[in-house]
Amino acid sequence: MAAARFDKPMTIVVTFPPGGGTDLLARKLGAALQQRTGQTVVVENRPGASGNIGARHVAEAAGDGSTWLMVNSSFAINPAVYRQLDFDPRRDFKAVFNVGTIASVLVVPQASALHSLADVRASAQRLQQPFASCGNGTPQHMAGEMLAQAAQLHWQHVPYKGCGPAITAVAAGQVAMGMVTASSAAPLIEAGRVRAIAITAPQRLAQWPQVATVAEQGAAGFSVEQWHGLLAPAATSDAVVQRMHGVLAQILAEPAMQQWFREQGYTPVQQSAAEFGRVINSDIDRYAAVAQQLGLRVD
């Protein structure tokens, strides 16, 4: 299969610190891009302000195919929860490729008496329960708030600085429950330290077929998944965007790559650049409505 042609070395800017899911995906794809295109691909972490610092940097970059932005659903949440952005998420970027999605999971300590959303609802009638998330304004925070609305739950948000600290607090019994990514929950679920009681995806997960979805537990139609994708500066030509989309589609179609994604808890996505753009714009509107209803701000 012919390699895609790129004229310059490439930098993929990741808006979060090294070691997280978005960084992991960027490094895996960066290595595959380098092998397939023959160009040097560097992953550069520019964390801060829930991804806004890295996004602003790429918004100002030349649209020559040398600089790309790897983000997750926080990119669509930030316009609703930050009073002032130094960039316009709709105007300053072009969607390139939706790499994959991951579900969030509601977890409780292994010894908890809560086994379902019905149990959570009944418990909340007696005492407002706290729930941990991966941080203010994160996809997991929003998923928890949207779940509370859909399932008529009453709980108090407790933000942590990442999914790792959040699920560690749940395992230690410091907080009654937590909403975290499936990938961050997996090690502690498998170790028997926490138990999953609901999945935010539209279908059950293959690794935990016994865990019912939120929709199956009374909130019909509920579906909140975190996406991870590649964006380009708005000045990037459509031809370069399509070239990158094409090579990523080839990479993601490889059986070994698909298997790796699923082992990490991600579902590969096959969408056109235009379809991914519509997903981003729809989520910007969706999360804005939730944030407005909650009066949610993080700055």
GROMACS .gro file of C-alpha atoms in nm:
model
  299
    1MET     CA    1   0.000   0.000   0.000
    2ALA     CA    2   0.147   0.337  -0.102
    3ALA     CA    3   0.262   0.567   0.175
    4ALA     CA    4   0.094   0.904   0.211
    5ARG     CA    5   0.317   1.195   0.108
    6PHE     CA    6   0.395   1.469   0.359
    7ASP     CA    7   0.655   1.737   0.289
    8LYS     CA    8   0.762   1.820   0.645
    9PRO     CA    9   0.823   1.655   0.981
   10MET     CA   10   0.509   1.656   1.193
   11THR     CA   11   0.430   1.749   1.552
   12ILE     CA   12   0.121   1.615   1.726
   13VAL     CA   13   0.036   1.845   2.016
   14VAL     CA   14  -0.137   1.666   2.303
   15THR     CA   15  -0.335   1.890   2.536
   16PHE     CA   16  -0.278   1.671   2.843
   17PRO     CA   17   0.028   1.546   3.037
   18PRO     CA   18   0.218   1.232   2.938
   19GLY     CA   19   0.075   0.899   3.047
   20GLY     CA   20  -0.297   0.965   3.003
   21GLY     CA   21  -0.525   0.808   2.746
   22THR     CA   22  -0.505   1.090   2.492
   23ASP     CA   23  -0.125   1.090   2.513
   24LEU     CA   24  -0.115   0.710   2.480
   25LEU     CA   25  -0.324   0.719   2.162
   26ALA     CA   26  -0.121   1.004   2.013
   27ARG     CA   27   0.208   0.820   2.068
   28LYS     CA   28   0.075   0.496   1.921
   29LEU     CA   29  -0.058   0.674   1.613
   30GLY     CA   30   0.250   0.896   1.586
   31ALA     CA   31   0.477   0.591   1.564
   32ALA     CA   32   0.253   0.436   1.299
   33LEU     CA   33   0.241   0.763   1.104
   34GLN     CA   34   0.617   0.792   1.107
   35GLN     CA   35   0.656   0.438   0.977
   36ARG     CA   36   0.395   0.480   0.705
   37THR     CA   37   0.486   0.830   0.583
   38GLY     CA   38   0.863   0.829   0.631
   39GLN     CA   39   0.847   1.165   0.808
   40THR     CA   40   0.960   1.229   1.165
   41VAL     CA   41   0.658   1.255   1.396
   42VAL     CA   42   0.705   1.413   1.739
   43VAL     CA   43   0.443   1.409   2.015
   44GLU     CA   44   0.457   1.729   2.221
   45ASN     CA   45   0.264   1.765   2.546
   46ARG     CA   46   0.124   2.111   2.617
   47PRO     CA   47  -0.108   2.058   2.914
   48GLY     CA   48  -0.302   2.315   3.108
   49ALA     CA   49  -0.649   2.468   3.144
   50SER     CA   50  -0.818   2.142   3.044
   51GLY     CA   51  -0.648   2.149   2.705
   52ASN     CA   52  -0.692   2.516   2.621
   53ILE     CA   53  -0.321   2.600   2.627
   54GLY     CA   54  -0.229   2.338   2.369
   55ALA     CA   55  -0.532   2.418   2.156
   56ARG     CA   56  -0.443   2.787   2.140
   57HIS     CA   57  -0.090   2.697   2.032
   58VAL     CA   58  -0.216   2.487   1.740
   59ALA     CA   59  -0.481   2.744   1.645
   60GLU     CA   60  -0.195   2.987   1.583
   61ALA     CA   61   0.023   2.735   1.396
   62ALA     CA   62   0.085   2.733   1.022
   63GLY     CA   63  -0.161   2.524   0.826
   64ASP     CA   64   0.108   2.344   0.630
   65GLY     CA   65   0.053   1.992   0.761
   66SER     CA   66   0.337   2.012   1.013
   67THR     CA   67   0.126   2.071   1.326
   68TRP     CA   68  -0.174   1.871   1.447
   69LEU     CA   69  -0.381   1.868   1.764
   70MET     CA   70  -0.485   1.556   1.956
   71VAL     CA   71  -0.783   1.621   2.182
   72ASN     CA   72  -1.070   1.447   2.353
   73SER     CA   73  -1.426   1.548   2.434
   74SER     CA   74  -1.299   1.817   2.674
   75PHE     CA   75  -1.241   2.025   2.361
   76ALA     CA   76  -1.620   2.040   2.312
   77ILE     CA   77  -1.689   2.103   2.681
   78ASN     CA   78  -1.446   2.389   2.735
   79PRO     CA   79  -1.642   2.656   2.544
   80ALA     CA   80  -1.927   2.607   2.790
   81VAL     CA   81  -1.730   2.609   3.114
   82TYR     CA   82  -1.454   2.865   3.051
   83ARG     CA   83  -1.555   3.230   3.040
   84GLN     CA   84  -1.280   3.331   2.802
   85LEU     CA   85  -1.109   3.121   2.537
   86ASP     CA   86  -0.824   3.256   2.329
   87PHE     CA   87  -0.950   3.064   2.028
   88ASP     CA   88  -1.277   2.966   1.862
   89PRO     CA   89  -1.321   2.585   1.859
   90ARG     CA   90  -1.548   2.602   1.554
   91ARG     CA   91  -1.362   2.861   1.348
   92ASP     CA   92  -0.995   2.797   1.427
   93PHE     CA   93  -0.974   2.423   1.355
   94LYS     CA   94  -1.066   2.160   1.100
   95ALA     CA   95  -1.174   1.816   1.209
   96VAL     CA   96  -0.950   1.544   1.067
   97PHE     CA   97  -1.011   1.204   1.224
   98ASN     CA   98  -1.216   1.059   1.511
   99VAL     CA   99  -0.966   0.805   1.640
  100GLY     CA  100  -1.181   0.620   1.891
  101THR     CA  101  -1.432   0.639   2.173
  102ILE     CA  102  -1.427   0.514   2.529
  103ALA     CA  103  -1.709   0.467   2.775
  104SER     CA  104  -1.721   0.599   3.126
  105VAL     CA  105  -1.818   0.368   3.408
  106LEU     CA  106  -1.984   0.430   3.744
  107VAL     CA  107  -1.786   0.244   4.009
  108VAL     CA  108  -1.825   0.184   4.382
  109PRO     CA  109  -1.596   0.027   4.644
  110GLN     CA  110  -1.603  -0.351   4.631
  111ALA     CA  111  -1.769  -0.367   4.974
  112SER     CA  112  -2.042  -0.115   4.882
  113ALA     CA  113  -2.405  -0.214   4.924
  114LEU     CA  114  -2.485  -0.034   4.597
  115HIS     CA  115  -2.527  -0.270   4.300
  116SER     CA  116  -2.738  -0.071   4.052
  117LEU     CA  117  -2.866   0.275   3.966
  118ALA     CA  118  -3.185   0.185   4.151
  119ASP     CA  119  -2.975   0.131   4.465
  120VAL     CA  120  -2.804   0.467   4.411
  121ARG     CA  121  -3.140   0.639   4.372
  122ALA     CA  122  -3.280   0.476   4.687
  123SER     CA  123  -2.968   0.563   4.884
  124ALA     CA  124  -2.980   0.926   4.769
  125GLN     CA  125  -3.332   0.959   4.903
  126ARG     CA  126  -3.185   0.905   5.250
  127LEU     CA  127  -2.853   1.084   5.210
  128GLN     CA  128  -2.705   1.285   4.924
  129GLN     CA  129  -2.417   1.076   4.795
  130PRO     CA  130  -2.088   1.225   4.670
  131PHE     CA  131  -1.946   1.109   4.338
  132ALA     CA  132  -1.588   1.149   4.226
  133SER     CA  133  -1.487   1.249   3.874
  134CYS     CA  134  -1.162   1.307   3.689
  135GLY     CA  135  -1.192   1.683   3.744
  136ASN     CA  136  -1.414   1.987   3.698
  137GLY     CA  137  -1.541   2.016   3.343
  138THR     CA  138  -1.404   1.678   3.233
  139PRO     CA  139  -1.610   1.440   3.018
  140GLN     CA  140  -1.659   1.223   3.327
  141HIS     CA  141  -1.789   1.518   3.530
  142MET     CA  142  -2.035   1.597   3.253
  143ALA     CA  143  -2.133   1.231   3.217
  144GLY     CA  144  -2.207   1.218   3.588
  145GLU     CA  145  -2.420   1.532   3.578
  146MET     CA  146  -2.606   1.411   3.269
  147LEU     CA  147  -2.664   1.075   3.438
  148ALA     CA  148  -2.803   1.252   3.744
  149GLN     CA  149  -3.052   1.435   3.523
  150ALA     CA  150  -3.149   1.130   3.319
  151ALA     CA  151  -3.185   0.887   3.610
  152GLN     CA  152  -3.316   1.140   3.863
  153LEU     CA  153  -3.024   1.096   4.096
  154HIS     CA  154  -2.919   1.339   4.368
  155TRP     CA  155  -2.549   1.355   4.441
  156GLN     CA  156  -2.263   1.593   4.509
  157HIS     CA  157  -1.972   1.626   4.269
  158VAL     CA  158  -1.621   1.576   4.412
  159PRO     CA  159  -1.355   1.667   4.151
  160TYR     CA  160  -1.014   1.499   4.152
  161LYS     CA  161  -0.703   1.580   3.950
  162GLY     CA  162  -0.740   1.296   3.705
  163CYS     CA  163  -0.918   0.963   3.673
  164GLY     CA  164  -0.636   0.782   3.856
  165PRO     CA  165  -0.675   0.976   4.182
  166ALA     CA  166  -1.054   0.958   4.153
  167ILE     CA  167  -1.076   0.581   4.129
  168THR     CA  168  -0.808   0.538   4.395
  169ALA     CA  169  -1.028   0.740   4.630
  170VAL     CA  170  -1.326   0.520   4.547
  171ALA     CA  171  -1.126   0.202   4.610
  172ALA     CA  172  -1.014   0.340   4.947
  173GLY     CA  173  -1.373   0.418   5.046
  174GLN     CA  174  -1.304   0.791   5.065
  175VAL     CA  175  -1.597   0.862   4.835
  176ALA     CA  176  -1.910   0.654   4.775
  177MET     CA  177  -1.880   0.625   4.397
  178GLY     CA  178  -1.696   0.759   4.097
  179MET     CA  179  -1.741   0.825   3.726
  180VAL     CA  180  -1.418   0.741   3.544
  181THR     CA  181  -1.304   0.608   3.208
  182ALA     CA  182  -1.331   0.236   3.149
  183SER     CA  183  -0.956   0.216   3.089
  184SER     CA  184  -0.870   0.375   3.423
  185ALA     CA  185  -1.123   0.154   3.604
  186ALA     CA  186  -1.010  -0.173   3.449
  187PRO     CA  187  -0.707  -0.252   3.671
  188LEU     CA  188  -0.896  -0.197   3.997
  189ILE     CA  189  -1.207  -0.379   3.875
  190GLU     CA  190  -0.996  -0.677   3.776
  191ALA     CA  191  -0.813  -0.661   4.109
  192GLY     CA  192  -1.145  -0.674   4.294
  193ARG     CA  193  -1.100  -0.337   4.461
  194VAL     CA  194  -1.395  -0.159   4.293
  195ARG     CA  195  -1.712  -0.278   4.125
  196ALA     CA  196  -1.877  -0.134   3.814
  197ILE     CA  197  -2.251  -0.077   3.835
  198ALA     CA  198  -2.330   0.114   3.513
  199ILE     CA  199  -2.178   0.181   3.171
  200THR     CA  200  -2.244   0.511   2.989
  201ALA     CA  201  -2.201   0.362   2.640
  202PRO     CA  202  -2.505   0.256   2.434
  203GLN     CA  203  -2.399  -0.110   2.453
  204ARG     CA  204  -2.241  -0.326   2.721
  205LEU     CA  205  -1.864  -0.362   2.709
  206ALA     CA  206  -1.710  -0.690   2.598
  207GLN     CA  207  -1.476  -0.702   2.899
  208TRP     CA  208  -1.764  -0.664   3.148
  209PRO     CA  209  -2.073  -0.815   2.985
  210GLN     CA  210  -2.242  -0.846   3.324
  211VAL     CA  211  -2.248  -0.467   3.377
  212ALA     CA  212  -2.568  -0.310   3.246
  213THR     CA  213  -2.572   0.019   3.059
  214VAL     CA  214  -2.736   0.329   3.201
  215ALA     CA  215  -3.003   0.298   2.932
  216GLU     CA  216  -3.084  -0.056   3.043
  217GLN     CA  217  -3.127   0.068   3.400
  218GLY     CA  218  -3.413   0.304   3.326
  219ALA     CA  219  -3.266   0.602   3.137
  220ALA     CA  220  -3.378   0.511   2.786
  221GLY     CA  221  -3.156   0.645   2.509
  222PHE     CA  222  -2.876   0.755   2.742
  223SER     CA  223  -2.537   0.749   2.570
  224VAL     CA  224  -2.226   0.947   2.664
  225GLU     CA  225  -1.890   0.838   2.527
  226GLN     CA  226  -1.561   1.024   2.524
  227TRP     CA  227  -1.409   1.062   2.179
  228HIS     CA  228  -1.044   1.122   2.092
  229GLY     CA  229  -0.951   1.283   1.765
  230LEU     CA  230  -0.708   1.475   1.551
  231LEU     CA  231  -0.763   1.837   1.447
  232ALA     CA  232  -0.571   2.071   1.218
  233PRO     CA  233  -0.532   2.451   1.217
  234ALA     CA  234  -0.812   2.610   1.015
  235ALA     CA  235  -0.564   2.733   0.755
  236THR     CA  236  -0.477   2.374   0.659
  237SER     CA  237  -0.595   2.292   0.309
  238ASP     CA  238  -0.870   2.035   0.257
  239ALA     CA  239  -0.625   1.833   0.047
  240VAL     CA  240  -0.382   1.798   0.339
  241VAL     CA  241  -0.667   1.714   0.578
  242GLN     CA  242  -0.790   1.441   0.346
  243ARG     CA  243  -0.436   1.310   0.302
  244MET     CA  244  -0.398   1.273   0.678
  245HIS     CA  245  -0.745   1.123   0.710
  246GLY     CA  246  -0.657   0.867   0.447
  247VAL     CA  247  -0.338   0.748   0.612
  248LEU     CA  248  -0.503   0.729   0.955
  249ALA     CA  249  -0.789   0.528   0.807
  250GLN     CA  250  -0.534   0.282   0.670
  251ILE     CA  251  -0.361   0.258   1.008
  252LEU     CA  252  -0.684   0.210   1.202
  253ALA     CA  253  -0.802  -0.057   0.958
  254GLU     CA  254  -0.508  -0.283   1.046
  255PRO     CA  255  -0.629  -0.579   1.257
  256ALA     CA  256  -0.335  -0.550   1.497
  257MET     CA  257  -0.408  -0.182   1.558
  258GLN     CA  258  -0.779  -0.250   1.615
  259GLN     CA  259  -0.692  -0.523   1.862
  260TRP     CA  260  -0.455  -0.288   2.048
  261PHE     CA  261  -0.726  -0.022   2.071
  262ARG     CA  262  -0.978  -0.266   2.214
  263GLU     CA  263  -0.725  -0.400   2.463
  264GLN     CA  264  -0.687  -0.043   2.593
  265GLY     CA  265  -1.065  -0.006   2.623
  266TYR     CA  266  -1.120   0.204   2.310
  267THR     CA  267  -1.354   0.147   2.016
  268PRO     CA  268  -1.204   0.252   1.681
  269VAL     CA  269  -1.426   0.485   1.479
  270GLN     CA  270  -1.461   0.506   1.102
  271GLN     CA  271  -1.594   0.852   1.010
  272SER     CA  272  -1.520   1.106   0.742
  273ALA     CA  273  -1.361   1.434   0.846
  274ALA     CA  274  -1.695   1.605   0.787
  275GLU     CA  275  -1.878   1.354   1.007
  276PHE     CA  276  -1.626   1.406   1.286
  277GLY     CA  277  -1.676   1.781   1.253
  278ARG     CA  278  -2.048   1.735   1.301
  279VAL     CA  279  -1.984   1.526   1.614
  280ILE     CA  280  -1.770   1.804   1.761
  281ASN     CA  281  -2.023   2.077   1.684
  282SER     CA  282  -2.310   1.868   1.819
  283ASP     CA  283  -2.120   1.804   2.143
  284ILE     CA  284  -2.034   2.173   2.179
  285ASP     CA  285  -2.408   2.246   2.172
  286ARG     CA  286  -2.495   1.947   2.391
  287TYR     CA  287  -2.251   2.027   2.667
  288ALA     CA  288  -2.333   2.398   2.653
  289ALA     CA  289  -2.695   2.315   2.734
  290VAL     CA  290  -2.591   2.099   3.031
  291ALA     CA  291  -2.347   2.359   3.163
  292GLN     CA  292  -2.604   2.635   3.135
  293GLN     CA  293  -2.865   2.430   3.319
  294LEU     CA  294  -2.617   2.355   3.598
  295GLY     CA  295  -2.462   2.700   3.605
  296LEU     CA  296  -2.129   2.526   3.564
  297ARG     CA  297  -1.805   2.726   3.537
  298VAL     CA  298  -1.454   2.609   3.615
  299ASP     CA  299  -1.260   2.938   3.592
   0.00000   0.00000   0.00000
